[in-house]
Amino acid sequence: MYLDPGESMSIGFESIPEGYTLNDLVYEIEDSSVCSVSNGIVTAKESGSTILKIKTKDGMLTAAMIIVVNYDYSLPEFESL
């Protein structure tokens, strides 16, 4: 997932393993200075990258994804074309 600072994006799922619901998922961010996650919505804080782990509450299943927050290359002295 690629985001700009301040941008938010919802995590989408093609399917949830049988016997589980969205309420059974726990989200863990390795570096909370890069982004936060709440109810499946990732919000970028500052540029960098981190790993988001999505686990079932019982710990039986885990998935991971990389979150990249882009560096803000805008310069106030220049206008974009």
mmCIF file of C-alpha atoms in Angstrom:
data_model
loop_
_atom_site.group_PDB
_atom_site.id
_atom_site.type_symbol
_atom_site.label_atom_id
_atom_site.label_comp_id
_atom_site.label_asym_id
_atom_site.label_seq_id
_atom_site.Cartn_x
_atom_site.Cartn_y
_atom_site.Cartn_z
ATOM 1 C CA MET A 1 0.000 0.000 0.000
ATOM 2 C CA TYR A 2 1.380 3.404 -1.011
ATOM 3 C CA LEU A 3 0.085 6.564 0.671
ATOM 4 C CA ASP A 4 0.936 10.243 0.893
ATOM 5 C CA PRO A 5 1.314 11.863 4.327
ATOM 6 C CA GLY A 6 -2.157 12.486 5.796
ATOM 7 C CA GLU A 7 -3.876 10.156 3.327
ATOM 8 C CA SER A 8 -6.113 7.291 4.507
ATOM 9 C CA MET A 9 -7.069 4.061 2.776
ATOM 10 C CA SER A 10 -9.272 1.149 3.727
ATOM 11 C CA ILE A 11 -7.792 -2.364 3.710
ATOM 12 C CA GLY A 12 -9.760 -4.551 1.333
ATOM 13 C CA PHE A 13 -10.185 -8.298 1.616
ATOM 14 C CA GLU A 14 -11.076 -10.705 -1.162
ATOM 15 C CA SER A 15 -12.228 -13.169 1.475
ATOM 16 C CA ILE A 16 -12.046 -13.909 5.181
ATOM 17 C CA PRO A 17 -11.063 -17.450 6.231
ATOM 18 C CA GLU A 18 -14.012 -19.685 7.042
ATOM 19 C CA GLY A 19 -15.084 -19.414 10.657
ATOM 20 C CA TYR A 20 -13.823 -15.823 11.059
ATOM 21 C CA THR A 21 -15.348 -12.364 10.637
ATOM 22 C CA LEU A 22 -13.846 -8.880 10.321
ATOM 23 C CA ASN A 23 -14.359 -8.519 14.078
ATOM 24 C CA ASP A 24 -11.917 -11.401 14.621
ATOM 25 C CA LEU A 25 -9.018 -9.473 13.049
ATOM 26 C CA VAL A 26 -6.297 -7.642 14.970
ATOM 27 C CA TYR A 27 -4.047 -5.071 13.249
ATOM 28 C CA GLU A 28 -0.443 -4.428 14.339
ATOM 29 C CA ILE A 29 1.860 -1.743 12.895
ATOM 30 C CA GLU A 30 5.595 -2.258 13.418
ATOM 31 C CA ASP A 31 6.435 1.476 13.232
ATOM 32 C CA SER A 32 3.556 3.609 14.451
ATOM 33 C CA SER A 33 5.411 6.826 13.535
ATOM 34 C CA VAL A 34 4.821 6.001 9.833
ATOM 35 C CA CYS A 35 1.096 5.213 9.995
ATOM 36 C CA SER A 36 -1.771 4.128 12.191
ATOM 37 C CA VAL A 37 -4.617 1.674 11.636
ATOM 38 C CA SER A 38 -8.101 1.668 13.105
ATOM 39 C CA ASN A 39 -11.014 -0.545 12.063
ATOM 40 C CA GLY A 40 -9.167 -1.529 8.873
ATOM 41 C CA ILE A 41 -8.367 2.034 7.798
ATOM 42 C CA VAL A 42 -4.681 2.942 7.468
ATOM 43 C CA THR A 43 -3.739 6.608 7.946
ATOM 44 C CA ALA A 44 -0.299 7.821 6.860
ATOM 45 C CA LYS A 45 1.621 10.004 9.288
ATOM 46 C CA GLU A 46 5.133 10.621 7.973
ATOM 47 C CA SER A 47 7.324 9.324 5.159
ATOM 48 C CA GLY A 48 8.880 5.895 5.573
ATOM 49 C CA SER A 49 7.840 2.281 5.429
ATOM 50 C CA THR A 50 6.571 -0.278 7.883
ATOM 51 C CA ILE A 51 4.902 -3.659 8.034
ATOM 52 C CA LEU A 52 1.247 -4.118 8.903
ATOM 53 C CA LYS A 53 0.349 -7.521 10.348
ATOM 54 C CA ILE A 54 -3.236 -8.695 10.300
ATOM 55 C CA LYS A 55 -3.921 -11.559 12.692
ATOM 56 C CA THR A 56 -6.903 -13.478 13.931
ATOM 57 C CA LYS A 57 -7.619 -12.956 17.634
ATOM 58 C CA ASP A 58 -6.812 -16.605 18.312
ATOM 59 C CA GLY A 59 -3.413 -16.234 16.596
ATOM 60 C CA MET A 60 -4.068 -19.071 14.152
ATOM 61 C CA LEU A 61 -3.733 -16.977 10.971
ATOM 62 C CA THR A 62 -1.486 -14.050 10.063
ATOM 63 C CA ALA A 63 -1.035 -11.961 6.920
ATOM 64 C CA ALA A 64 1.375 -9.074 6.379
ATOM 65 C CA MET A 65 1.673 -6.161 4.010
ATOM 66 C CA ILE A 66 4.142 -3.348 3.494
ATOM 67 C CA ILE A 67 2.944 0.218 3.944
ATOM 68 C CA VAL A 68 4.979 2.938 2.204
ATOM 69 C CA VAL A 69 4.344 6.592 2.962
ATOM 70 C CA ASN A 70 5.799 8.732 0.195
ATOM 71 C CA TYR A 71 8.135 11.598 0.885
ATOM 72 C CA ASP A 72 6.510 14.976 0.251
ATOM 73 C CA TYR A 73 8.476 16.319 -2.711
ATOM 74 C CA SER A 74 6.455 19.493 -3.072
ATOM 75 C CA LEU A 75 8.386 22.737 -2.822
ATOM 76 C CA PRO A 76 6.442 25.844 -1.878
ATOM 77 C CA GLU A 77 8.635 27.961 -4.185
ATOM 78 C CA PHE A 78 7.564 26.029 -7.302
ATOM 79 C CA GLU A 79 4.193 25.452 -8.914
ATOM 80 C CA SER A 80 3.487 22.075 -10.477
ATOM 81 C CA LEU A 81 3.028 21.992 -14.246
#
